[in-house]
mmCIF file of C-alpha atoms and ligand atoms in Angstrom:
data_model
loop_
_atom_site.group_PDB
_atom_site.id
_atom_site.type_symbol
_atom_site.label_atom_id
_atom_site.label_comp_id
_atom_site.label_asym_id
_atom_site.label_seq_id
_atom_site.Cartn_x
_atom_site.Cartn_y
_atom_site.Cartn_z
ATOM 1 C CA UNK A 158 -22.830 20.962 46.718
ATOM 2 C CA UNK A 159 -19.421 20.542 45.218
ATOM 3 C CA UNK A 160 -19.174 20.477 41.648
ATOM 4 C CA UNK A 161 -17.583 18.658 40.365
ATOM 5 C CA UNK A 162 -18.257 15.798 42.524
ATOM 6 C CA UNK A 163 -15.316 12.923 42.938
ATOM 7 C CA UNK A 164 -17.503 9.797 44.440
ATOM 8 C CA UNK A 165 -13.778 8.034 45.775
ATOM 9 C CA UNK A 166 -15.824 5.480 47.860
ATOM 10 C CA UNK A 167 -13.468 2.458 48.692
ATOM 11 C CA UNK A 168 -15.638 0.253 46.555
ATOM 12 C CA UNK A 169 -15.657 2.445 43.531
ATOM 13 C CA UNK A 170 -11.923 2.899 43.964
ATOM 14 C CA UNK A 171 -11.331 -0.936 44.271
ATOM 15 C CA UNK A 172 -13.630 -1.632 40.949
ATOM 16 C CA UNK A 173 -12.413 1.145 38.884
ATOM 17 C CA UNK A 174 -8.529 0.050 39.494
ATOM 18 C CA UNK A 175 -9.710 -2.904 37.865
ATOM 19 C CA UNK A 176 -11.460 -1.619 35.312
ATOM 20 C CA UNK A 177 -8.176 0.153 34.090
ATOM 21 C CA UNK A 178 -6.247 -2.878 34.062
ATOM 22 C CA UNK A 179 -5.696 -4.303 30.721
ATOM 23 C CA UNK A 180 -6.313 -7.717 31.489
ATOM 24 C CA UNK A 181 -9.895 -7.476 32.132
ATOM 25 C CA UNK A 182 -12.090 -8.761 29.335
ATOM 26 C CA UNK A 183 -14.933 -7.560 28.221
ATOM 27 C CA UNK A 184 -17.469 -9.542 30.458
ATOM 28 C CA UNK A 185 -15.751 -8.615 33.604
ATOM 29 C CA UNK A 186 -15.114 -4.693 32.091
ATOM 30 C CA UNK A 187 -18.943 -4.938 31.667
ATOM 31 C CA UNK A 188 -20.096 -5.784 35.088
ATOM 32 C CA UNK A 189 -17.675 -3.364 36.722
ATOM 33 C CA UNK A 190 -19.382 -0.618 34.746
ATOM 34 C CA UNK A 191 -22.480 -1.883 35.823
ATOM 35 C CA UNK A 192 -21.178 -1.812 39.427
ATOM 36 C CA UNK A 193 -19.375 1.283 39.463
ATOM 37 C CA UNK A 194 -22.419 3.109 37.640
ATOM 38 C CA UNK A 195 -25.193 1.913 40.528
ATOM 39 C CA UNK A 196 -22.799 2.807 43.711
ATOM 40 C CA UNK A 197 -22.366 6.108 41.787
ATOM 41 C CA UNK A 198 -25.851 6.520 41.014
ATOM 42 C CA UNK A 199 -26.698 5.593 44.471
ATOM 43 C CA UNK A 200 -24.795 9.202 45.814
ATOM 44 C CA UNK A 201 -26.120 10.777 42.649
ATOM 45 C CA UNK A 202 -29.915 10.264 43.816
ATOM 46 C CA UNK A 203 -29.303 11.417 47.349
ATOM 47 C CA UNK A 204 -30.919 14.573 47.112
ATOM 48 C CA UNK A 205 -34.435 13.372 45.424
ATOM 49 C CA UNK A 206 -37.149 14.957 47.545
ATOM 50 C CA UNK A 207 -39.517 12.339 49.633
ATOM 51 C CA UNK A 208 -42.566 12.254 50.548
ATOM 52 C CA UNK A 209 -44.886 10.659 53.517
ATOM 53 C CA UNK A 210 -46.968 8.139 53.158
ATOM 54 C CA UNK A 211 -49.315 6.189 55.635
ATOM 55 C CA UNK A 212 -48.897 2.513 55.297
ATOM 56 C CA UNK A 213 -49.606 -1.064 57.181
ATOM 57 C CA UNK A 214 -47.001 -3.267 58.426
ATOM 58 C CA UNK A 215 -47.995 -6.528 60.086
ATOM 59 C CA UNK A 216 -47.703 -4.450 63.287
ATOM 60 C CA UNK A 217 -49.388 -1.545 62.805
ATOM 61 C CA UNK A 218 -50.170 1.618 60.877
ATOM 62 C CA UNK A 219 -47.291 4.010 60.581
ATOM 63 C CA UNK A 220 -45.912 6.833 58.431
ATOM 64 C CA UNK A 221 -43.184 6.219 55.859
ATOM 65 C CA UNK A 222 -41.109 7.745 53.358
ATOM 66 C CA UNK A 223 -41.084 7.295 49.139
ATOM 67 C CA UNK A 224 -39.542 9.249 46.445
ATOM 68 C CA UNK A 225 -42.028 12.106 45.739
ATOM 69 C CA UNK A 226 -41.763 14.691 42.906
ATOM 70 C CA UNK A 227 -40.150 14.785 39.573
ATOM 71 C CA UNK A 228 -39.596 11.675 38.134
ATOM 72 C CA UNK A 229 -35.868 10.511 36.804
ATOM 73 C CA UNK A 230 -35.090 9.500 33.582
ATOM 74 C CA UNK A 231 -31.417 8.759 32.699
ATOM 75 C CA UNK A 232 -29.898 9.339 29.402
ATOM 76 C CA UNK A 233 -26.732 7.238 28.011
ATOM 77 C CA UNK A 234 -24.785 8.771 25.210
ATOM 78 C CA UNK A 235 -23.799 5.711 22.938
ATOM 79 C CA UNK A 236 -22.540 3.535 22.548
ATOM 80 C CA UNK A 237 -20.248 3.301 25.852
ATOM 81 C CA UNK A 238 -23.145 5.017 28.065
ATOM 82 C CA UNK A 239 -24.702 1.961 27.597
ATOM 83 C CA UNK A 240 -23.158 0.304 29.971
ATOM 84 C CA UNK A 241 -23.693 2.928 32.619
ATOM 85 C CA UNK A 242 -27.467 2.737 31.978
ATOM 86 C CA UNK A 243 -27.475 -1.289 33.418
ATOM 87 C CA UNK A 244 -26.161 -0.342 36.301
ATOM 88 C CA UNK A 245 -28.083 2.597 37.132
ATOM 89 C CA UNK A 246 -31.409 1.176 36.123
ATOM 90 C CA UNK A 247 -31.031 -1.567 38.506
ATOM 91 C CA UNK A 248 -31.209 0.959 41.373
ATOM 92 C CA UNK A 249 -34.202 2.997 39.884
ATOM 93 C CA UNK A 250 -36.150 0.665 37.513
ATOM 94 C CA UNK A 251 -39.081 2.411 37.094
ATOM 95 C CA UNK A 252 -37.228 5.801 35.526
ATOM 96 C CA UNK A 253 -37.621 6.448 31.984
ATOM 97 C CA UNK A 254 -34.301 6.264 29.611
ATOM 98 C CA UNK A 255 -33.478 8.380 26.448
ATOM 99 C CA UNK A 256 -30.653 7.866 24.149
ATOM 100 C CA UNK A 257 -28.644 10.142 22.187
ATOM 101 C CA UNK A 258 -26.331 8.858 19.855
ATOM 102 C CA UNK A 259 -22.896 10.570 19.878
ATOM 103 C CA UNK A 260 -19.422 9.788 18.515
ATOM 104 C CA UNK A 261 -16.181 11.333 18.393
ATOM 105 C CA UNK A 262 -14.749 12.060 14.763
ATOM 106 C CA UNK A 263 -11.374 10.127 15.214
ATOM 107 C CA UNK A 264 -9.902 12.566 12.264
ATOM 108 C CA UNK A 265 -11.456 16.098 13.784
ATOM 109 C CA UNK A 266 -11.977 14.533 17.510
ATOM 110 C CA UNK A 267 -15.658 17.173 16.706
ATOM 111 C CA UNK A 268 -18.747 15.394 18.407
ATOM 112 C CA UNK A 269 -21.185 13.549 15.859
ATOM 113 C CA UNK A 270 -24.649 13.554 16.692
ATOM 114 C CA UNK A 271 -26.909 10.815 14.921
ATOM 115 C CA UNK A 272 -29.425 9.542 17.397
ATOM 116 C CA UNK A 273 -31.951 11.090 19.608
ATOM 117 C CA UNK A 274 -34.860 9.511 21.096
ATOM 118 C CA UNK A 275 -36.151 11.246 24.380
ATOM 119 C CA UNK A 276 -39.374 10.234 26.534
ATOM 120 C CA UNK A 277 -41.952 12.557 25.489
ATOM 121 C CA UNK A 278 -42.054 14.066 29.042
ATOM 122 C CA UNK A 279 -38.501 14.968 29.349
ATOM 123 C CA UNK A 280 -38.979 18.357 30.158
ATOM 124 C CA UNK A 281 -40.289 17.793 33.431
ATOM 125 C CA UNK A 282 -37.994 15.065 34.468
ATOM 126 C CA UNK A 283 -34.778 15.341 36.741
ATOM 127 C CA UNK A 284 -32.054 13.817 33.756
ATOM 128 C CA UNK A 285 -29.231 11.911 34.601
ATOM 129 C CA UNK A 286 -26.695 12.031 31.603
ATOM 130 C CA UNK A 287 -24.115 8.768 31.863
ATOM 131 C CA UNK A 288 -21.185 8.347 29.883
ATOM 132 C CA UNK A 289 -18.221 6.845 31.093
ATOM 133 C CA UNK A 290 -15.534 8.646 29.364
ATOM 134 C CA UNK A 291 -15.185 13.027 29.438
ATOM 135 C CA UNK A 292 -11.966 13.268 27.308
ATOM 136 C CA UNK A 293 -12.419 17.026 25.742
ATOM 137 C CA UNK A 294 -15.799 17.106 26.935
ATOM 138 C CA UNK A 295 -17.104 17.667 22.995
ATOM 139 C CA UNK A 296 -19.438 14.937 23.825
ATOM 140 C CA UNK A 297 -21.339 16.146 27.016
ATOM 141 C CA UNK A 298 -21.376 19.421 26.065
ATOM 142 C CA UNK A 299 -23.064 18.519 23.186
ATOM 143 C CA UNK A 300 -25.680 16.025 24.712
ATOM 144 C CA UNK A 301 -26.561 18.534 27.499
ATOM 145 C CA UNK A 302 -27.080 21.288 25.201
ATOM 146 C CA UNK A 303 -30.205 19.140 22.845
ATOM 147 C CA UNK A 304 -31.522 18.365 26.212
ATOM 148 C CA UNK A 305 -31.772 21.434 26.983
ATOM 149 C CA UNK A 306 -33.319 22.414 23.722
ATOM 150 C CA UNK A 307 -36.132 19.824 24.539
ATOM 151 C CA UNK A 308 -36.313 21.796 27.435
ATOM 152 C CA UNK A 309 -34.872 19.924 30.078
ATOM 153 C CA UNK A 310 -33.565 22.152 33.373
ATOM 154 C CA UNK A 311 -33.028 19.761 35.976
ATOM 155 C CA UNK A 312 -29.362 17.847 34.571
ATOM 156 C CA UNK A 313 -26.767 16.152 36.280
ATOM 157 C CA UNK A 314 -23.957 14.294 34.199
ATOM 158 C CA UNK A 315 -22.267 11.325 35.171
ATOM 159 C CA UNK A 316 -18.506 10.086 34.242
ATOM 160 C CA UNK A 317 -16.560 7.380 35.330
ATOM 161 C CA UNK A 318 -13.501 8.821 34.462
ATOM 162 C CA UNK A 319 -12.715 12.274 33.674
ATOM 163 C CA UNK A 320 -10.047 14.683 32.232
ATOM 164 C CA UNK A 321 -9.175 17.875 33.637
ATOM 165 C CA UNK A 322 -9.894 19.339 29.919
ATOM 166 C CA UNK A 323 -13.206 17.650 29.576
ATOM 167 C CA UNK A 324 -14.119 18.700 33.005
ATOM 168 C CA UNK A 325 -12.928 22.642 32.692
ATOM 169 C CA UNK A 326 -15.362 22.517 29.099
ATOM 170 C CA UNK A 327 -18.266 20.646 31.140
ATOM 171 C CA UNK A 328 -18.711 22.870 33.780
ATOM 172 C CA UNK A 329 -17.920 26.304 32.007
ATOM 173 C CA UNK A 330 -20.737 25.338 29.534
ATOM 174 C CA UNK A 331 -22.995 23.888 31.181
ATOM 175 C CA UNK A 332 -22.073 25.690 34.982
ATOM 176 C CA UNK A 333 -25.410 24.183 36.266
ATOM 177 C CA UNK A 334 -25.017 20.419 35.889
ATOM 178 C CA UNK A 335 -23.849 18.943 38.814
ATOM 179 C CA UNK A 336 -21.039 16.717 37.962
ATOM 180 C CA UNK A 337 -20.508 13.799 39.295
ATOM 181 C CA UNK A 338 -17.633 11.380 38.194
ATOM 182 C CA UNK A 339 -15.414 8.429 40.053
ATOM 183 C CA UNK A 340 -11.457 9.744 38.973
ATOM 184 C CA UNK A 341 -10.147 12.515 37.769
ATOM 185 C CA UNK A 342 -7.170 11.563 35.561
ATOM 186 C CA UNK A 343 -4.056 13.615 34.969
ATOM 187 C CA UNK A 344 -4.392 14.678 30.988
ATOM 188 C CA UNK A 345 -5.025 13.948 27.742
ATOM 189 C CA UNK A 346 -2.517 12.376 25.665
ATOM 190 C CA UNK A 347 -1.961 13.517 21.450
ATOM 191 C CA UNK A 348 -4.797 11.895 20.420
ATOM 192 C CA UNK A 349 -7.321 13.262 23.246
ATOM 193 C CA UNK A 350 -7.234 9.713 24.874
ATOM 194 C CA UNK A 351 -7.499 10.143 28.806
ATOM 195 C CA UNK A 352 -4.338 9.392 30.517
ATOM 196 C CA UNK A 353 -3.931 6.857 32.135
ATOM 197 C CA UNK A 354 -7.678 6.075 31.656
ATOM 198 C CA UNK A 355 -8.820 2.156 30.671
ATOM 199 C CA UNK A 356 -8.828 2.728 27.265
ATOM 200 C CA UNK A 357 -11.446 3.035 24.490
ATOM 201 C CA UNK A 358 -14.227 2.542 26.521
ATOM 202 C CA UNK A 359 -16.937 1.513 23.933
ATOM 203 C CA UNK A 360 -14.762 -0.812 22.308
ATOM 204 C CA UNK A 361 -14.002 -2.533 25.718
ATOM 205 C CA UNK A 362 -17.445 -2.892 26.688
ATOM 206 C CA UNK A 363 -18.739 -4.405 23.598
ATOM 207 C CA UNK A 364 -15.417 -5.839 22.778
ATOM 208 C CA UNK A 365 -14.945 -4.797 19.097
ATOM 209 C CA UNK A 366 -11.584 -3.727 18.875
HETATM 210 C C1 PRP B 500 -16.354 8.021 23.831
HETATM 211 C C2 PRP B 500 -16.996 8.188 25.183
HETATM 212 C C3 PRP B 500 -17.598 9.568 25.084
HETATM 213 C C4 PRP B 500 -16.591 10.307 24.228
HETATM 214 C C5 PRP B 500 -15.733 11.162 25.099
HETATM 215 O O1 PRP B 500 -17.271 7.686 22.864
HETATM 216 O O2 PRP B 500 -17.933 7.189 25.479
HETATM 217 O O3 PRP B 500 -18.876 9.605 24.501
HETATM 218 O O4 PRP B 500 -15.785 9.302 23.606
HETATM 219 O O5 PRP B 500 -14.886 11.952 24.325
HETATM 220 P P1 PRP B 500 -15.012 13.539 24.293
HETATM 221 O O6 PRP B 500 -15.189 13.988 25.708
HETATM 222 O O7 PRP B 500 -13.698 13.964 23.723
HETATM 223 O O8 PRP B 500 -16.174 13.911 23.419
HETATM 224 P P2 PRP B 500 -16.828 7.403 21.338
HETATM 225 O O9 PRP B 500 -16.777 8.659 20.551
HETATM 226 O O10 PRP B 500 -15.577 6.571 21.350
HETATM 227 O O11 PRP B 500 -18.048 6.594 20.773
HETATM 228 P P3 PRP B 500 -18.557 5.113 21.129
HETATM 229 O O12 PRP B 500 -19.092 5.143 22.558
HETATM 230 O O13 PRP B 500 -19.619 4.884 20.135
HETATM 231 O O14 PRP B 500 -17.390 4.175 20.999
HETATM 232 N N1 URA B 501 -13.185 7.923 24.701
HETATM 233 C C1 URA B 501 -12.781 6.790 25.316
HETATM 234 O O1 URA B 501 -13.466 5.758 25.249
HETATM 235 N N2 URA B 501 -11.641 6.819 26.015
HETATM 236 C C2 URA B 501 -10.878 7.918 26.117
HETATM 237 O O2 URA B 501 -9.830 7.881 26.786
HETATM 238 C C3 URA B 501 -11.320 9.092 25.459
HETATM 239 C C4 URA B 501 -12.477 9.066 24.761
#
Protein backbone atom coordinates (compact mmCIF):
# COMPACT_ATOMS: atom_id res chain seq x y z
CA UNK A 1 0.00 0.00 0.00
CA UNK A 2 1.09 3.53 -0.61
CA UNK A 3 2.17 5.45 2.21
CA UNK A 4 1.39 8.05 2.56
CA UNK A 5 -2.06 7.68 1.41
CA UNK A 6 -3.91 10.96 -0.30
CA UNK A 7 -7.84 9.83 -0.04
CA UNK A 8 -8.73 12.82 -3.05
CA UNK A 9 -12.28 11.30 -3.40
CA UNK A 10 -14.57 13.98 -5.12
CA UNK A 11 -16.57 14.22 -1.95
CA UNK A 12 -13.68 14.74 0.36
CA UNK A 13 -12.29 17.25 -2.11
CA UNK A 14 -15.68 19.14 -2.33
CA UNK A 15 -15.99 19.22 1.75
CA UNK A 16 -12.49 20.00 2.53
CA UNK A 17 -12.51 23.18 -0.03
CA UNK A 18 -15.05 24.26 2.25
CA UNK A 19 -13.64 23.58 5.21
CA UNK A 20 -10.69 25.98 4.24
CA UNK A 21 -12.85 28.75 3.47
CA UNK A 22 -12.97 31.35 6.06
CA UNK A 23 -16.48 31.91 6.08
CA UNK A 24 -17.52 28.73 7.51
CA UNK A 25 -18.50 28.88 11.16
CA UNK A 26 -17.93 26.70 13.55
CA UNK A 27 -21.15 24.49 13.29
CA UNK A 28 -20.74 23.95 9.65
CA UNK A 29 -16.55 23.54 10.18
CA UNK A 30 -17.78 20.87 12.68
CA UNK A 31 -19.92 18.70 10.57
CA UNK A 32 -17.50 18.80 7.65
CA UNK A 33 -14.93 17.28 9.98
CA UNK A 34 -17.32 14.88 10.92
CA UNK A 35 -17.95 14.15 7.21
CA UNK A 36 -14.62 14.26 5.90
CA UNK A 37 -13.32 12.01 8.92
CA UNK A 38 -16.10 8.97 8.18
CA UNK A 39 -15.54 8.95 4.14
CA UNK A 40 -11.84 8.84 5.19
CA UNK A 41 -12.27 6.33 7.72
CA UNK A 42 -14.40 4.41 5.42
CA UNK A 43 -10.97 3.76 2.92
CA UNK A 44 -8.99 3.58 6.13
CA UNK A 45 -10.93 0.29 7.31
CA UNK A 46 -10.77 -1.39 3.95
CA UNK A 47 -8.32 -3.83 4.75
CA UNK A 48 -9.95 -5.27 8.20
CA UNK A 49 -9.96 -9.04 7.81
CA UNK A 50 -13.66 -10.79 7.63
CA UNK A 51 -14.92 -13.56 8.57
CA UNK A 52 -17.95 -16.11 7.55
CA UNK A 53 -20.75 -16.52 9.23
CA UNK A 54 -23.96 -18.71 8.67
CA UNK A 55 -27.06 -16.71 9.05
CA UNK A 56 -31.08 -16.68 8.22
CA UNK A 57 -32.67 -14.33 5.95
CA UNK A 58 -36.42 -14.55 5.42
CA UNK A 59 -35.42 -16.70 2.42
CA UNK A 60 -33.14 -18.98 3.49
CA UNK A 61 -29.93 -19.98 5.23
CA UNK A 62 -26.82 -18.59 3.65
CA UNK A 63 -23.20 -17.66 4.41
CA UNK A 64 -22.17 -14.07 5.08
CA UNK A 65 -19.42 -11.90 5.86
CA UNK A 66 -18.55 -9.69 9.38
CA UNK A 67 -15.51 -8.02 10.57
CA UNK A 68 -13.45 -10.80 12.27
CA UNK A 69 -10.18 -10.31 14.23
CA UNK A 70 -8.61 -7.52 16.08
CA UNK A 71 -10.83 -5.12 17.25
CA UNK A 72 -10.37 -1.11 16.39
CA UNK A 73 -10.09 1.45 18.72
CA UNK A 74 -9.40 5.03 17.48
CA UNK A 75 -7.43 7.53 19.31
CA UNK A 76 -7.97 11.52 18.90
CA UNK A 77 -5.16 13.73 20.00
CA UNK A 78 -6.96 16.84 21.61
CA UNK A 79 -8.44 18.90 21.44
CA UNK A 80 -8.96 19.21 17.45
CA UNK A 81 -8.93 15.20 17.07
CA UNK A 82 -12.03 15.47 18.60
CA UNK A 83 -13.78 16.23 15.94
CA UNK A 84 -12.36 13.47 13.80
CA UNK A 85 -13.46 10.92 16.44
CA UNK A 86 -17.55 11.90 15.62
CA UNK A 87 -17.16 11.16 12.42
CA UNK A 88 -15.32 8.06 12.53
CA UNK A 89 -17.30 6.54 15.34
CA UNK A 90 -20.39 6.83 13.41
CA UNK A 91 -19.01 4.29 10.91
CA UNK A 92 -17.61 1.83 13.61
CA UNK A 93 -19.59 2.41 16.87
CA UNK A 94 -18.76 -0.40 18.68
CA UNK A 95 -14.66 0.39 18.64
CA UNK A 96 -13.13 1.50 21.72
CA UNK A 97 -11.59 5.28 21.86
CA UNK A 98 -8.48 6.55 23.83
CA UNK A 99 -7.41 10.05 24.21
CA UNK A 100 -4.16 11.60 24.51
CA UNK A 101 -3.93 15.03 25.28
CA UNK A 102 -1.37 16.99 23.19
CA UNK A 103 -0.63 20.66 22.47
CA UNK A 104 1.77 22.59 20.63
CA UNK A 105 3.95 25.13 22.77
CA UNK A 106 3.07 28.34 20.71
CA UNK A 107 6.60 29.87 22.11
CA UNK A 108 8.88 26.48 21.38
CA UNK A 109 6.19 24.96 18.74
CA UNK A 110 7.73 21.39 21.20
CA UNK A 111 4.68 18.92 21.67
CA UNK A 112 3.05 18.99 25.30
CA UNK A 113 1.77 15.90 26.53
CA UNK A 114 -0.85 16.12 29.50
CA UNK A 115 -3.50 13.51 28.96
CA UNK A 116 -3.51 9.86 28.39
CA UNK A 117 -6.26 7.55 28.92
CA UNK A 118 -6.06 4.27 26.76
CA UNK A 119 -8.58 1.16 26.85
CA UNK A 120 -6.93 -1.31 28.93
CA UNK A 121 -6.66 -3.70 25.91
CA UNK A 122 -4.88 -1.45 23.61
CA UNK A 123 -2.20 -3.61 22.89
CA UNK A 124 -4.08 -5.95 20.96
CA UNK A 125 -6.18 -3.53 19.08
CA UNK A 126 -5.65 -2.23 15.39
CA UNK A 127 -5.33 1.94 16.49
CA UNK A 128 -6.47 4.52 14.40
CA UNK A 129 -4.70 7.86 15.47
CA UNK A 130 -6.97 11.09 14.12
CA UNK A 131 -5.88 14.48 14.18
CA UNK A 132 -6.72 16.83 11.67
CA UNK A 133 -3.77 19.00 11.44
CA UNK A 134 0.28 17.42 10.79
CA UNK A 135 2.10 20.84 10.74
CA UNK A 136 5.84 19.68 11.94
CA UNK A 137 4.55 16.45 12.82
CA UNK A 138 5.85 17.07 16.75
CA UNK A 139 2.43 15.99 17.61
CA UNK A 140 2.00 12.50 15.91
CA UNK A 141 5.25 11.57 16.42
CA UNK A 142 4.79 12.00 19.82
CA UNK A 143 1.29 10.27 20.24
CA UNK A 144 2.47 7.23 18.19
CA UNK A 145 5.50 6.78 20.12
CA UNK A 146 3.33 6.36 24.00
CA UNK A 147 1.22 4.05 22.02
CA UNK A 148 3.69 2.23 21.24
CA UNK A 149 5.10 2.17 24.70
CA UNK A 150 1.67 0.66 25.82
CA UNK A 151 2.53 -1.67 23.35
CA UNK A 152 0.47 -1.03 20.53
CA UNK A 153 1.89 -2.50 16.88
CA UNK A 154 -0.90 -2.33 14.65
CA UNK A 155 -1.12 1.98 13.96
CA UNK A 156 -2.39 3.88 11.26
CA UNK A 157 -2.61 7.82 11.59
CA UNK A 158 -5.09 9.90 10.13
CA UNK A 159 -4.81 13.78 8.92
CA UNK A 160 -7.01 15.89 7.19
CA UNK A 161 -4.54 18.08 6.08
CA UNK A 162 -0.94 17.64 5.98
CA UNK A 163 2.48 19.41 5.47
CA UNK A 164 5.21 18.10 3.53
CA UNK A 165 7.43 18.70 6.87
CA UNK A 166 5.02 16.99 9.15
CA UNK A 167 4.67 14.21 6.72
CA UNK A 168 8.69 13.66 5.96
CA UNK A 169 8.93 13.53 10.29
CA UNK A 170 5.76 11.07 10.38
CA UNK A 171 6.85 8.55 8.24
CA UNK A 172 10.72 8.59 8.95
CA UNK A 173 9.75 7.98 12.65
CA UNK A 174 7.27 6.04 12.67
CA UNK A 175 8.04 4.21 8.85
CA UNK A 176 5.29 1.63 9.78
CA UNK A 177 2.11 3.67 10.22
CA UNK A 178 0.24 3.80 7.29
CA UNK A 179 -0.68 7.30 6.64
CA UNK A 180 -3.57 8.29 5.51
CA UNK A 181 -4.57 12.04 5.05
CA UNK A 182 -7.14 14.10 2.56
CA UNK A 183 -4.45 17.15 1.14
CA UNK A 184 -1.18 17.59 1.15
CA UNK A 185 -0.49 21.35 1.41
CA UNK A 186 2.47 23.20 -0.01
CA UNK A 187 4.53 24.39 3.37
CA UNK A 188 4.66 25.74 6.47
CA UNK A 189 4.60 29.33 6.94
CA UNK A 190 7.07 31.29 10.02
CA UNK A 191 5.06 30.25 12.59
CA UNK A 192 4.70 26.38 11.53
CA UNK A 193 1.02 27.14 10.46
CA UNK A 194 0.15 24.89 7.31
CA UNK A 195 -0.10 26.84 4.21
CA UNK A 196 -2.76 27.44 2.88
CA UNK A 197 -4.44 25.08 5.43
CA UNK A 198 -8.04 26.27 7.24
CA UNK A 199 -6.50 27.65 10.01
CA UNK A 200 -6.17 26.81 13.73
CA UNK A 201 -8.05 23.88 13.63
CA UNK A 202 -9.01 23.43 17.37
CA UNK A 203 -9.99 26.85 17.72
CA UNK A 204 -12.34 26.54 14.64
CA UNK A 205 -13.99 23.55 15.78
CA UNK A 206 -14.81 24.64 19.19
CA UNK A 207 -14.88 28.20 18.16
CA UNK A 208 -12.68 29.88 20.85
CA UNK A 209 -10.65 32.16 19.07
C1 LIG B 1 -2.91 21.25 16.53
C2 LIG B 1 -3.36 20.04 15.75
C3 LIG B 1 -2.26 19.04 16.04
C4 LIG B 1 -1.03 19.93 16.13
C5 LIG B 1 -0.26 19.83 14.85
O1 LIG B 1 -3.20 21.13 17.87
O2 LIG B 1 -4.63 19.58 16.12
O3 LIG B 1 -2.43 18.31 17.23
O4 LIG B 1 -1.52 21.26 16.29
O5 LIG B 1 0.94 20.53 14.95
P1 LIG B 1 2.35 19.79 14.90
O6 LIG B 1 2.27 18.79 13.79
O7 LIG B 1 3.29 20.91 14.60
O8 LIG B 1 2.60 19.15 16.23
P2 LIG B 1 -2.87 22.32 18.91
O9 LIG B 1 -1.48 22.21 19.42
O10 LIG B 1 -3.25 23.63 18.29
O11 LIG B 1 -3.79 21.97 20.13
P3 LIG B 1 -5.39 22.02 20.26
O12 LIG B 1 -5.96 20.91 19.37
O13 LIG B 1 -5.62 21.76 21.69
O14 LIG B 1 -5.86 23.37 19.80
N1 LIG C 1 -2.32 23.33 14.07
C1 LIG C 1 -3.41 23.83 13.44
O1 LIG C 1 -4.53 23.75 13.97
N2 LIG C 1 -3.26 24.37 12.22
C2 LIG C 1 -2.06 24.46 11.62
O2 LIG C 1 -1.99 24.97 10.48
C3 LIG C 1 -0.93 23.94 12.30
C4 LIG C 1 -1.09 23.38 13.52
Amino acid sequence: MQNPMILDHPLIQHKLTLLRDKNTGSKEFRELVGEISMLMCYEATRDLPLQEVEIETPMAFTKAKVISGRKLAFVPILRAGLGMAEGVLQLVPAAKVGHIGIYRDPDSLQPVEYYCKLPSDIAKREVIVVDPMLATGGSAVDAVSLLKKHGVTNLKFMCIIAAPEGMKALTEAHPDVQVYCAALDEKLNDHCYIMPGLGDAGDRIFGTK
